[in-house]
Amino acid sequence: MPELNMVWQPLCQSSDLEESGRAVLFDVIEFGHTVQAFAVRHDNVAVAYLNRCAHVPTAMDWQEGQFFDQDKRFIICSIHGAMYEPLNGRCVAGPCPGARLLSIELKEEGGEVFWRPTDRFQPVF
Ligand code: FES
């Protein structure tokens, strides 16, 4: 089994994540497969999740990088309208209440955003 990489990975500039704006998309390896994740900012906190709805495992953005509802209050799945709290990924309305998006830990340092690999999510090389 290859050694796991647990080193914080550079993702983007802090300024790339506008408040409740367009997401920065990035790929991670999950169980040997490349999958898409996204980072957004809400209430001035940068958060990241897999781009996979908790209802049906499919990408959620109706247009690439667009994850917020009209009011910029919730992350919304474009397929059946599940609405997620941006800061914790918990579904609060729609077909899967209480279910959660899979989160990826972020940190901001020196104007840059980094994500932390886990034994589940590894960087793409
Ligand atoms: S697939 Fe997202 S709400 Fe059904």
mmCIF file of N, CA and C and ligand atoms in Angstrom:
data_model
loop_
_atom_site.group_PDB
_atom_site.id
_atom_site.type_symbol
_atom_site.label_atom_id
_atom_site.label_comp_id
_atom_site.label_asym_id
_atom_site.label_seq_id
_atom_site.Cartn_x
_atom_site.Cartn_y
_atom_site.Cartn_z
ATOM 1 N N MET A 1 0.860 -1.199 0.000
ATOM 2 C CA MET A 1 0.000 0.000 0.000
ATOM 3 C C MET A 1 0.894 1.246 0.000
ATOM 4 N N PRO A 2 0.624 2.214 -0.901
ATOM 5 C CA PRO A 2 1.471 3.408 -0.950
ATOM 6 C C PRO A 2 1.353 4.224 0.328
ATOM 7 N N GLU A 3 2.415 4.943 0.635
ATOM 8 C CA GLU A 3 2.409 5.765 1.843
ATOM 9 C C GLU A 3 1.390 6.899 1.685
ATOM 10 N N LEU A 4 0.682 7.199 2.755
ATOM 11 C CA LEU A 4 -0.310 8.265 2.679
ATOM 12 C C LEU A 4 0.360 9.627 2.794
ATOM 13 N N ASN A 5 -0.128 10.560 2.019
ATOM 14 C CA ASN A 5 0.365 11.934 2.073
ATOM 15 C C ASN A 5 -0.583 12.739 2.965
ATOM 16 N N MET A 6 -0.071 13.212 4.089
ATOM 17 C CA MET A 6 -0.901 13.975 5.022
ATOM 18 C C MET A 6 -0.489 15.447 5.072
ATOM 19 N N VAL A 7 0.302 15.880 4.115
ATOM 20 C CA VAL A 7 0.822 17.251 4.107
ATOM 21 C C VAL A 7 -0.236 18.200 3.547
ATOM 22 N N TRP A 8 -0.437 19.334 4.234
ATOM 23 C CA TRP A 8 -1.394 20.341 3.737
ATOM 24 C C TRP A 8 -1.087 20.676 2.278
ATOM 25 N N GLN A 9 -2.125 20.718 1.472
ATOM 26 C CA GLN A 9 -1.963 20.945 0.034
ATOM 27 C C GLN A 9 -2.430 22.342 -0.358
ATOM 28 N N PRO A 10 -1.599 23.099 -1.104
ATOM 29 C CA PRO A 10 -2.058 24.413 -1.553
ATOM 30 C C PRO A 10 -3.247 24.272 -2.498
ATOM 31 N N LEU A 11 -4.252 25.116 -2.297
ATOM 32 C CA LEU A 11 -5.466 25.017 -3.115
ATOM 33 C C LEU A 11 -5.682 26.255 -3.974
ATOM 34 N N CYS A 12 -5.675 27.431 -3.345
ATOM 35 C CA CYS A 12 -5.926 28.660 -4.095
ATOM 36 C C CYS A 12 -5.555 29.843 -3.216
ATOM 37 N N GLN A 13 -5.723 31.029 -3.749
ATOM 38 C CA GLN A 13 -5.544 32.235 -2.948
ATOM 39 C C GLN A 13 -6.817 32.480 -2.132
ATOM 40 N N SER A 14 -6.660 33.059 -0.967
ATOM 41 C CA SER A 14 -7.852 33.397 -0.170
ATOM 42 C C SER A 14 -8.811 34.273 -0.963
ATOM 43 N N SER A 15 -8.246 35.182 -1.757
ATOM 44 C CA SER A 15 -9.087 36.116 -2.526
ATOM 45 C C SER A 15 -9.867 35.418 -3.639
ATOM 46 N N ASP A 16 -9.497 34.168 -3.961
ATOM 47 C CA ASP A 16 -10.262 33.425 -4.980
ATOM 48 C C ASP A 16 -11.633 32.996 -4.449
ATOM 49 N N LEU A 17 -11.771 32.963 -3.130
ATOM 50 C CA LEU A 17 -13.035 32.530 -2.528
ATOM 51 C C LEU A 17 -13.802 33.756 -2.050
ATOM 52 N N GLU A 18 -14.707 34.191 -2.890
ATOM 53 C CA GLU A 18 -15.528 35.349 -2.515
ATOM 54 C C GLU A 18 -16.673 34.895 -1.620
ATOM 55 N N GLU A 19 -17.104 35.785 -0.753
ATOM 56 C CA GLU A 19 -18.204 35.473 0.168
ATOM 57 C C GLU A 19 -19.425 34.942 -0.594
ATOM 58 N N SER A 20 -19.807 33.702 -0.263
ATOM 59 C CA SER A 20 -20.964 33.024 -0.877
ATOM 60 C C SER A 20 -20.935 33.142 -2.403
ATOM 61 N N GLY A 21 -19.758 33.042 -2.955
ATOM 62 C CA GLY A 21 -19.602 33.172 -4.398
ATOM 63 C C GLY A 21 -19.282 31.849 -5.077
ATOM 64 N N ARG A 22 -18.713 31.992 -6.235
ATOM 65 C CA ARG A 22 -18.377 30.832 -7.041
ATOM 66 C C ARG A 22 -17.332 29.976 -6.321
ATOM 67 N N ALA A 23 -17.453 28.655 -6.486
ATOM 68 C CA ALA A 23 -16.539 27.721 -5.824
ATOM 69 C C ALA A 23 -15.244 27.560 -6.606
ATOM 70 N N VAL A 24 -14.207 27.183 -5.882
ATOM 71 C CA VAL A 24 -12.990 26.680 -6.510
ATOM 72 C C VAL A 24 -13.093 25.154 -6.499
ATOM 73 N N LEU A 25 -13.034 24.569 -7.678
ATOM 74 C CA LEU A 25 -13.142 23.115 -7.809
ATOM 75 C C LEU A 25 -11.755 22.496 -7.768
ATOM 76 N N PHE A 26 -11.652 21.319 -7.171
ATOM 77 C CA PHE A 26 -10.370 20.612 -7.178
ATOM 78 C C PHE A 26 -10.619 19.115 -7.091
ATOM 79 N N ASP A 27 -9.620 18.372 -7.541
ATOM 80 C CA ASP A 27 -9.750 16.913 -7.545
ATOM 81 C C ASP A 27 -8.992 16.309 -6.379
ATOM 82 N N VAL A 28 -9.523 15.229 -5.842
ATOM 83 C CA VAL A 28 -8.835 14.438 -4.829
ATOM 84 C C VAL A 28 -8.973 12.968 -5.233
ATOM 85 N N ILE A 29 -8.116 12.142 -4.644
ATOM 86 C CA ILE A 29 -8.226 10.697 -4.860
ATOM 87 C C ILE A 29 -8.947 10.092 -3.663
ATOM 88 N N GLU A 30 -10.048 9.418 -3.943
ATOM 89 C CA GLU A 30 -10.794 8.732 -2.891
ATOM 90 C C GLU A 30 -10.803 7.246 -3.227
ATOM 91 N N PHE A 31 -10.220 6.455 -2.372
ATOM 92 C CA PHE A 31 -10.178 5.005 -2.607
ATOM 93 C C PHE A 31 -9.692 4.675 -4.023
ATOM 94 N N GLY A 32 -8.665 5.390 -4.467
ATOM 95 C CA GLY A 32 -8.063 5.077 -5.768
ATOM 96 C C GLY A 32 -8.738 5.728 -6.970
ATOM 97 N N HIS A 33 -9.822 6.455 -6.747
ATOM 98 C CA HIS A 33 -10.526 7.110 -7.851
ATOM 99 C C HIS A 33 -10.457 8.626 -7.707
ATOM 100 N N THR A 34 -10.337 9.297 -8.848
ATOM 101 C CA THR A 34 -10.339 10.757 -8.829
ATOM 102 C C THR A 34 -11.774 11.254 -8.717
ATOM 103 N N VAL A 35 -12.016 12.092 -7.733
ATOM 104 C CA VAL A 35 -13.351 12.655 -7.523
ATOM 105 C C VAL A 35 -13.207 14.167 -7.343
ATOM 106 N N GLN A 36 -14.308 14.873 -7.570
ATOM 107 C CA GLN A 36 -14.247 16.332 -7.511
ATOM 108 C C GLN A 36 -14.702 16.849 -6.145
ATOM 109 N N ALA A 37 -13.998 17.869 -5.699
ATOM 110 C CA ALA A 37 -14.383 18.569 -4.472
ATOM 111 C C ALA A 37 -14.523 20.052 -4.804
ATOM 112 N N PHE A 38 -15.080 20.803 -3.845
ATOM 113 C CA PHE A 38 -15.205 22.241 -4.077
ATOM 114 C C PHE A 38 -14.989 22.995 -2.775
ATOM 115 N N ALA A 39 -14.476 24.191 -2.919
ATOM 116 C CA ALA A 39 -14.267 25.069 -1.766
ATOM 117 C C ALA A 39 -15.071 26.339 -1.992
ATOM 118 N N VAL A 40 -15.708 26.810 -0.927
ATOM 119 C CA VAL A 40 -16.454 28.077 -0.974
ATOM 120 C C VAL A 40 -16.184 28.833 0.322
ATOM 121 N N ARG A 41 -16.592 30.080 0.326
ATOM 122 C CA ARG A 41 -16.507 30.887 1.547
ATOM 123 C C ARG A 41 -17.919 31.305 1.951
ATOM 124 N N HIS A 42 -18.200 31.181 3.248
ATOM 125 C CA HIS A 42 -19.506 31.608 3.770
ATOM 126 C C HIS A 42 -19.292 32.139 5.180
ATOM 127 N N ASP A 43 -19.933 33.271 5.491
ATOM 128 C CA ASP A 43 -19.682 33.939 6.786
ATOM 129 C C ASP A 43 -18.178 34.092 7.014
ATOM 130 N N ASN A 44 -17.481 34.342 5.939
ATOM 131 C CA ASN A 44 -16.021 34.547 5.941
ATOM 132 C C ASN A 44 -15.218 33.331 6.399
ATOM 133 N N VAL A 45 -15.837 32.154 6.327
ATOM 134 C CA VAL A 45 -15.115 30.914 6.644
ATOM 135 C C VAL A 45 -14.990 30.103 5.357
ATOM 136 N N ALA A 46 -13.778 29.638 5.073
ATOM 137 C CA ALA A 46 -13.560 28.796 3.894
ATOM 138 C C ALA A 46 -13.833 27.340 4.270
ATOM 139 N N VAL A 47 -14.681 26.691 3.477
ATOM 140 C CA VAL A 47 -15.027 25.289 3.729
ATOM 141 C C VAL A 47 -14.936 24.523 2.418
ATOM 142 N N ALA A 48 -14.766 23.208 2.526
ATOM 143 C CA ALA A 48 -14.698 22.382 1.313
ATOM 144 C C ALA A 48 -15.438 21.072 1.546
ATOM 145 N N TYR A 49 -16.041 20.595 0.470
ATOM 146 C CA TYR A 49 -16.788 19.338 0.505
ATOM 147 C C TYR A 49 -16.559 18.583 -0.792
ATOM 148 N N LEU A 50 -16.827 17.283 -0.751
ATOM 149 C CA LEU A 50 -16.886 16.561 -2.023
ATOM 150 C C LEU A 50 -18.091 17.070 -2.790
ATOM 151 N N ASN A 51 -17.966 17.135 -4.095
ATOM 152 C CA ASN A 51 -19.095 17.522 -4.938
ATOM 153 C C ASN A 51 -19.956 16.279 -5.165
ATOM 154 N N ARG A 52 -20.627 15.879 -4.076
ATOM 155 C CA ARG A 52 -21.422 14.651 -4.115
ATOM 156 C C ARG A 52 -22.592 14.818 -3.169
ATOM 157 N N CYS A 53 -23.766 14.841 -3.734
ATOM 158 C CA CYS A 53 -24.967 15.025 -2.921
ATOM 159 C C CYS A 53 -25.146 13.846 -1.967
ATOM 160 N N ALA A 54 -25.675 14.145 -0.771
ATOM 161 C CA ALA A 54 -25.932 13.094 0.208
ATOM 162 C C ALA A 54 -27.204 12.316 -0.136
ATOM 163 N N HIS A 55 -28.003 12.820 -1.078
ATOM 164 C CA HIS A 55 -29.231 12.126 -1.480
ATOM 165 C C HIS A 55 -28.917 11.033 -2.484
ATOM 166 N N VAL A 56 -28.414 11.424 -3.630
ATOM 167 C CA VAL A 56 -27.942 10.496 -4.651
ATOM 168 C C VAL A 56 -26.507 10.938 -4.952
ATOM 169 N N PRO A 57 -25.574 10.003 -4.982
ATOM 170 C CA PRO A 57 -24.173 10.417 -5.135
ATOM 171 C C PRO A 57 -23.858 10.973 -6.523
ATOM 172 N N THR A 58 -24.181 12.245 -6.704
ATOM 173 C CA THR A 58 -23.959 12.902 -7.982
ATOM 174 C C THR A 58 -23.495 14.338 -7.746
ATOM 175 N N ALA A 59 -22.899 14.934 -8.772
ATOM 176 C CA ALA A 59 -22.447 16.326 -8.650
ATOM 177 C C ALA A 59 -23.656 17.231 -8.445
ATOM 178 N N MET A 60 -23.468 18.295 -7.669
ATOM 179 C CA MET A 60 -24.608 19.109 -7.255
ATOM 180 C C MET A 60 -24.751 20.421 -7.990
ATOM 181 N N ASP A 61 -23.696 20.893 -8.653
ATOM 182 C CA ASP A 61 -23.740 22.262 -9.198
ATOM 183 C C ASP A 61 -24.486 22.318 -10.527
ATOM 184 N N TRP A 62 -25.467 23.202 -10.571
ATOM 185 C CA TRP A 62 -26.283 23.369 -11.788
ATOM 186 C C TRP A 62 -25.470 24.015 -12.897
ATOM 187 N N GLN A 63 -24.564 24.865 -12.505
ATOM 188 C CA GLN A 63 -23.553 25.379 -13.434
ATOM 189 C C GLN A 63 -22.238 25.214 -12.713
ATOM 190 N N GLU A 64 -21.194 24.916 -13.453
ATOM 191 C CA GLU A 64 -19.932 24.584 -12.804
ATOM 192 C C GLU A 64 -19.527 25.655 -11.784
ATOM 193 N N GLY A 65 -19.301 25.195 -10.565
ATOM 194 C CA GLY A 65 -18.827 26.105 -9.525
ATOM 195 C C GLY A 65 -19.910 26.898 -8.821
ATOM 196 N N GLN A 66 -21.174 26.712 -9.216
ATOM 197 C CA GLN A 66 -22.284 27.457 -8.588
ATOM 198 C C GLN A 66 -23.007 26.540 -7.607
ATOM 199 N N PHE A 67 -22.822 26.763 -6.323
ATOM 200 C CA PHE A 67 -23.391 25.871 -5.316
ATOM 201 C C PHE A 67 -24.395 26.567 -4.400
ATOM 202 N N PHE A 68 -24.445 27.889 -4.442
ATOM 203 C CA PHE A 68 -25.334 28.582 -3.506
ATOM 204 C C PHE A 68 -26.724 28.792 -4.100
ATOM 205 N N ASP A 69 -27.704 28.814 -3.200
ATOM 206 C CA ASP A 69 -29.059 29.123 -3.630
ATOM 207 C C ASP A 69 -29.152 30.625 -3.937
ATOM 208 N N GLN A 70 -30.314 31.031 -4.402
ATOM 209 C CA GLN A 70 -30.491 32.429 -4.828
ATOM 210 C C GLN A 70 -30.173 33.436 -3.736
ATOM 211 N N ASP A 71 -30.539 33.074 -2.499
ATOM 212 C CA ASP A 71 -30.323 34.005 -1.384
ATOM 213 C C ASP A 71 -28.913 33.926 -0.821
ATOM 214 N N LYS A 72 -28.091 33.039 -1.388
ATOM 215 C CA LYS A 72 -26.699 32.860 -0.908
ATOM 216 C C LYS A 72 -26.678 32.424 0.547
ATOM 217 N N ARG A 73 -27.685 31.677 0.932
ATOM 218 C CA ARG A 73 -27.815 31.248 2.333
ATOM 219 C C ARG A 73 -27.413 29.778 2.486
ATOM 220 N N PHE A 74 -27.764 28.959 1.493
ATOM 221 C CA PHE A 74 -27.505 27.523 1.573
ATOM 222 C C PHE A 74 -26.753 27.032 0.339
ATOM 223 N N ILE A 75 -26.023 25.929 0.539
ATOM 224 C CA ILE A 75 -25.530 25.161 -0.600
ATOM 225 C C ILE A 75 -26.715 24.330 -1.073
ATOM 226 N N ILE A 76 -26.967 24.341 -2.361
ATOM 227 C CA ILE A 76 -28.147 23.642 -2.865
ATOM 228 C C ILE A 76 -27.748 22.654 -3.955
ATOM 229 N N CYS A 77 -28.392 21.497 -3.942
ATOM 230 C CA CYS A 77 -28.169 20.516 -5.005
ATOM 231 C C CYS A 77 -29.154 20.801 -6.134
ATOM 232 N N SER A 78 -28.625 20.881 -7.334
ATOM 233 C CA SER A 78 -29.465 21.258 -8.472
ATOM 234 C C SER A 78 -30.382 20.122 -8.923
ATOM 235 N N ILE A 79 -30.166 18.908 -8.416
ATOM 236 C CA ILE A 79 -30.950 17.771 -8.928
ATOM 237 C C ILE A 79 -32.349 17.732 -8.294
ATOM 238 N N HIS A 80 -32.422 17.640 -6.955
ATOM 239 C CA HIS A 80 -33.732 17.614 -6.291
ATOM 240 C C HIS A 80 -33.852 18.669 -5.200
ATOM 241 N N GLY A 81 -32.896 19.578 -5.145
ATOM 242 C CA GLY A 81 -33.049 20.731 -4.262
ATOM 243 C C GLY A 81 -32.660 20.540 -2.811
ATOM 244 N N ALA A 82 -31.882 19.522 -2.482
ATOM 245 C CA ALA A 82 -31.412 19.405 -1.088
ATOM 246 C C ALA A 82 -30.649 20.670 -0.722
ATOM 247 N N MET A 83 -30.923 21.170 0.495
ATOM 248 C CA MET A 83 -30.258 22.393 0.942
ATOM 249 C C MET A 83 -29.381 22.081 2.137
ATOM 250 N N TYR A 84 -28.148 22.534 2.057
ATOM 251 C CA TYR A 84 -27.154 22.218 3.081
ATOM 252 C C TYR A 84 -26.664 23.481 3.763
ATOM 253 N N GLU A 85 -26.466 23.382 5.080
ATOM 254 C CA GLU A 85 -25.816 24.476 5.807
ATOM 255 C C GLU A 85 -24.384 24.601 5.299
ATOM 256 N N PRO A 86 -23.990 25.771 4.835
ATOM 257 C CA PRO A 86 -22.654 25.894 4.258
ATOM 258 C C PRO A 86 -21.516 25.575 5.226
ATOM 259 N N LEU A 87 -21.689 25.883 6.498
ATOM 260 C CA LEU A 87 -20.547 25.734 7.406
ATOM 261 C C LEU A 87 -20.386 24.339 7.992
ATOM 262 N N ASN A 88 -21.428 23.513 7.919
ATOM 263 C CA ASN A 88 -21.232 22.151 8.451
ATOM 264 C C ASN A 88 -21.702 21.056 7.493
ATOM 265 N N GLY A 89 -22.268 21.449 6.357
ATOM 266 C CA GLY A 89 -22.628 20.463 5.339
ATOM 267 C C GLY A 89 -23.838 19.616 5.675
ATOM 268 N N ARG A 90 -24.620 20.044 6.672
ATOM 269 C CA ARG A 90 -25.779 19.240 7.067
ATOM 270 C C ARG A 90 -27.009 19.629 6.244
ATOM 271 N N CYS A 91 -27.711 18.629 5.751
ATOM 272 C CA CYS A 91 -28.910 18.890 4.950
ATOM 273 C C CYS A 91 -30.040 19.343 5.871
ATOM 274 N N VAL A 92 -30.618 20.507 5.558
ATOM 275 C CA VAL A 92 -31.670 21.062 6.407
ATOM 276 C C VAL A 92 -33.025 21.089 5.702
ATOM 277 N N ALA A 93 -33.048 20.817 4.406
ATOM 278 C CA ALA A 93 -34.316 20.775 3.677
ATOM 279 C C ALA A 93 -34.109 19.964 2.414
ATOM 280 N N GLY A 94 -35.214 19.351 1.952
ATOM 281 C CA GLY A 94 -35.110 18.543 0.745
ATOM 282 C C GLY A 94 -35.225 17.066 1.064
ATOM 283 N N PRO A 95 -34.734 16.211 0.188
ATOM 284 C CA PRO A 95 -35.001 14.778 0.299
ATOM 285 C C PRO A 95 -34.121 14.024 1.295
ATOM 286 N N CYS A 96 -33.119 14.664 1.894
ATOM 287 C CA CYS A 96 -32.212 13.905 2.773
ATOM 288 C C CYS A 96 -31.896 14.670 4.052
ATOM 289 N N PRO A 97 -32.925 15.142 4.789
ATOM 290 C CA PRO A 97 -32.661 15.943 5.980
ATOM 291 C C PRO A 97 -31.771 15.211 6.977
ATOM 292 N N GLY A 98 -30.794 15.952 7.510
ATOM 293 C CA GLY A 98 -29.894 15.370 8.501
ATOM 294 C C GLY A 98 -28.656 14.731 7.904
ATOM 295 N N ALA A 99 -28.707 14.386 6.620
ATOM 296 C CA ALA A 99 -27.528 13.797 5.977
ATOM 297 C C ALA A 99 -26.486 14.898 5.763
ATOM 298 N N ARG A 100 -25.261 14.492 5.573
ATOM 299 C CA ARG A 100 -24.186 15.488 5.470
ATOM 300 C C ARG A 100 -23.338 15.289 4.227
ATOM 301 N N LEU A 101 -22.866 16.415 3.721
ATOM 302 C CA LEU A 101 -21.827 16.368 2.702
ATOM 303 C C LEU A 101 -20.533 15.907 3.362
ATOM 304 N N LEU A 102 -19.652 15.316 2.570
ATOM 305 C CA LEU A 102 -18.358 14.884 3.098
ATOM 306 C C LEU A 102 -17.401 16.066 3.067
ATOM 307 N N SER A 103 -16.917 16.437 4.222
ATOM 308 C CA SER A 103 -16.102 17.650 4.293
ATOM 309 C C SER A 103 -14.616 17.352 4.160
ATOM 310 N N ILE A 104 -13.919 18.373 3.707
ATOM 311 C CA ILE A 104 -12.462 18.340 3.598
ATOM 312 C C ILE A 104 -11.955 19.546 4.373
ATOM 313 N N GLU A 105 -11.000 19.300 5.245
ATOM 314 C CA GLU A 105 -10.524 20.375 6.119
ATOM 315 C C GLU A 105 -9.680 21.385 5.348
ATOM 316 N N LEU A 106 -9.965 22.647 5.592
ATOM 317 C CA LEU A 106 -9.196 23.738 4.993
ATOM 318 C C LEU A 106 -8.541 24.576 6.073
ATOM 319 N N LYS A 107 -7.471 25.250 5.696
ATOM 320 C CA LYS A 107 -6.941 26.324 6.545
ATOM 321 C C LYS A 107 -6.484 27.451 5.633
ATOM 322 N N GLU A 108 -6.477 28.652 6.214
ATOM 323 C CA GLU A 108 -5.977 29.812 5.472
ATOM 324 C C GLU A 108 -4.752 30.347 6.202
ATOM 325 N N GLU A 109 -3.735 30.625 5.429
ATOM 326 C CA GLU A 109 -2.481 31.098 6.008
ATOM 327 C C GLU A 109 -1.793 31.990 4.995
ATOM 328 N N GLY A 110 -1.448 33.191 5.417
ATOM 329 C CA GLY A 110 -0.700 34.080 4.536
ATOM 330 C C GLY A 110 -1.402 34.369 3.221
ATOM 331 N N GLY A 111 -2.739 34.445 3.266
ATOM 332 C CA GLY A 111 -3.480 34.766 2.051
ATOM 333 C C GLY A 111 -3.670 33.594 1.112
ATOM 334 N N GLU A 112 -3.332 32.382 1.587
ATOM 335 C CA GLU A 112 -3.525 31.185 0.762
ATOM 336 C C GLU A 112 -4.420 30.186 1.486
ATOM 337 N N VAL A 113 -5.074 29.361 0.693
ATOM 338 C CA VAL A 113 -5.949 28.324 1.235
ATOM 339 C C VAL A 113 -5.288 26.965 0.985
ATOM 340 N N PHE A 114 -5.318 26.104 2.008
ATOM 341 C CA PHE A 114 -4.736 24.764 1.915
ATOM 342 C C PHE A 114 -5.786 23.735 2.338
ATOM 343 N N TRP A 115 -5.711 22.546 1.769
ATOM 344 C CA TRP A 115 -6.593 21.466 2.233
ATOM 345 C C TRP A 115 -5.745 20.340 2.805
ATOM 346 N N ARG A 116 -6.335 19.626 3.762
ATOM 347 C CA ARG A 116 -5.583 18.578 4.434
ATOM 348 C C ARG A 116 -6.015 17.193 3.957
ATOM 349 N N PRO A 117 -5.079 16.434 3.412
ATOM 350 C CA PRO A 117 -5.392 15.049 3.023
ATOM 351 C C PRO A 117 -5.705 14.202 4.269
ATOM 352 N N THR A 118 -6.425 13.135 4.063
ATOM 353 C CA THR A 118 -6.732 12.164 5.125
ATOM 354 C C THR A 118 -6.454 10.777 4.560
ATOM 355 N N ASP A 119 -6.699 9.762 5.347
ATOM 356 C CA ASP A 119 -6.520 8.420 4.769
ATOM 357 C C ASP A 119 -7.585 8.142 3.701
ATOM 358 N N ARG A 120 -8.646 8.934 3.681
ATOM 359 C CA ARG A 120 -9.683 8.769 2.656
ATOM 360 C C ARG A 120 -9.437 9.628 1.432
ATOM 361 N N PHE A 121 -9.018 10.874 1.657
ATOM 362 C CA PHE A 121 -8.832 11.821 0.541
ATOM 363 C C PHE A 121 -7.364 12.161 0.389
ATOM 364 N N GLN A 122 -6.810 11.792 -0.745
ATOM 365 C CA GLN A 122 -5.394 11.997 -1.021
ATOM 366 C C GLN A 122 -5.228 12.933 -2.230
ATOM 367 N N PRO A 123 -4.083 13.615 -2.290
ATOM 368 C CA PRO A 123 -3.858 14.518 -3.432
ATOM 369 C C PRO A 123 -3.652 13.757 -4.732
ATOM 370 N N VAL A 124 -3.995 14.427 -5.809
ATOM 371 C CA VAL A 124 -3.747 13.890 -7.149
ATOM 372 C C VAL A 124 -2.347 14.316 -7.575
ATOM 373 N N PHE A 125 -1.583 13.389 -8.153
ATOM 374 C CA PHE A 125 -0.253 13.777 -8.638
ATOM 375 C C PHE A 125 -0.185 13.672 -10.144
HETATM 376 S S1 FES B 1 -29.342 14.213 -5.942
HETATM 377 FE FE1 FES B 1 -29.111 16.010 -4.731
HETATM 378 S S2 FES B 1 -31.096 16.332 -3.954
HETATM 379 FE FE2 FES B 1 -31.273 14.476 -5.040
#
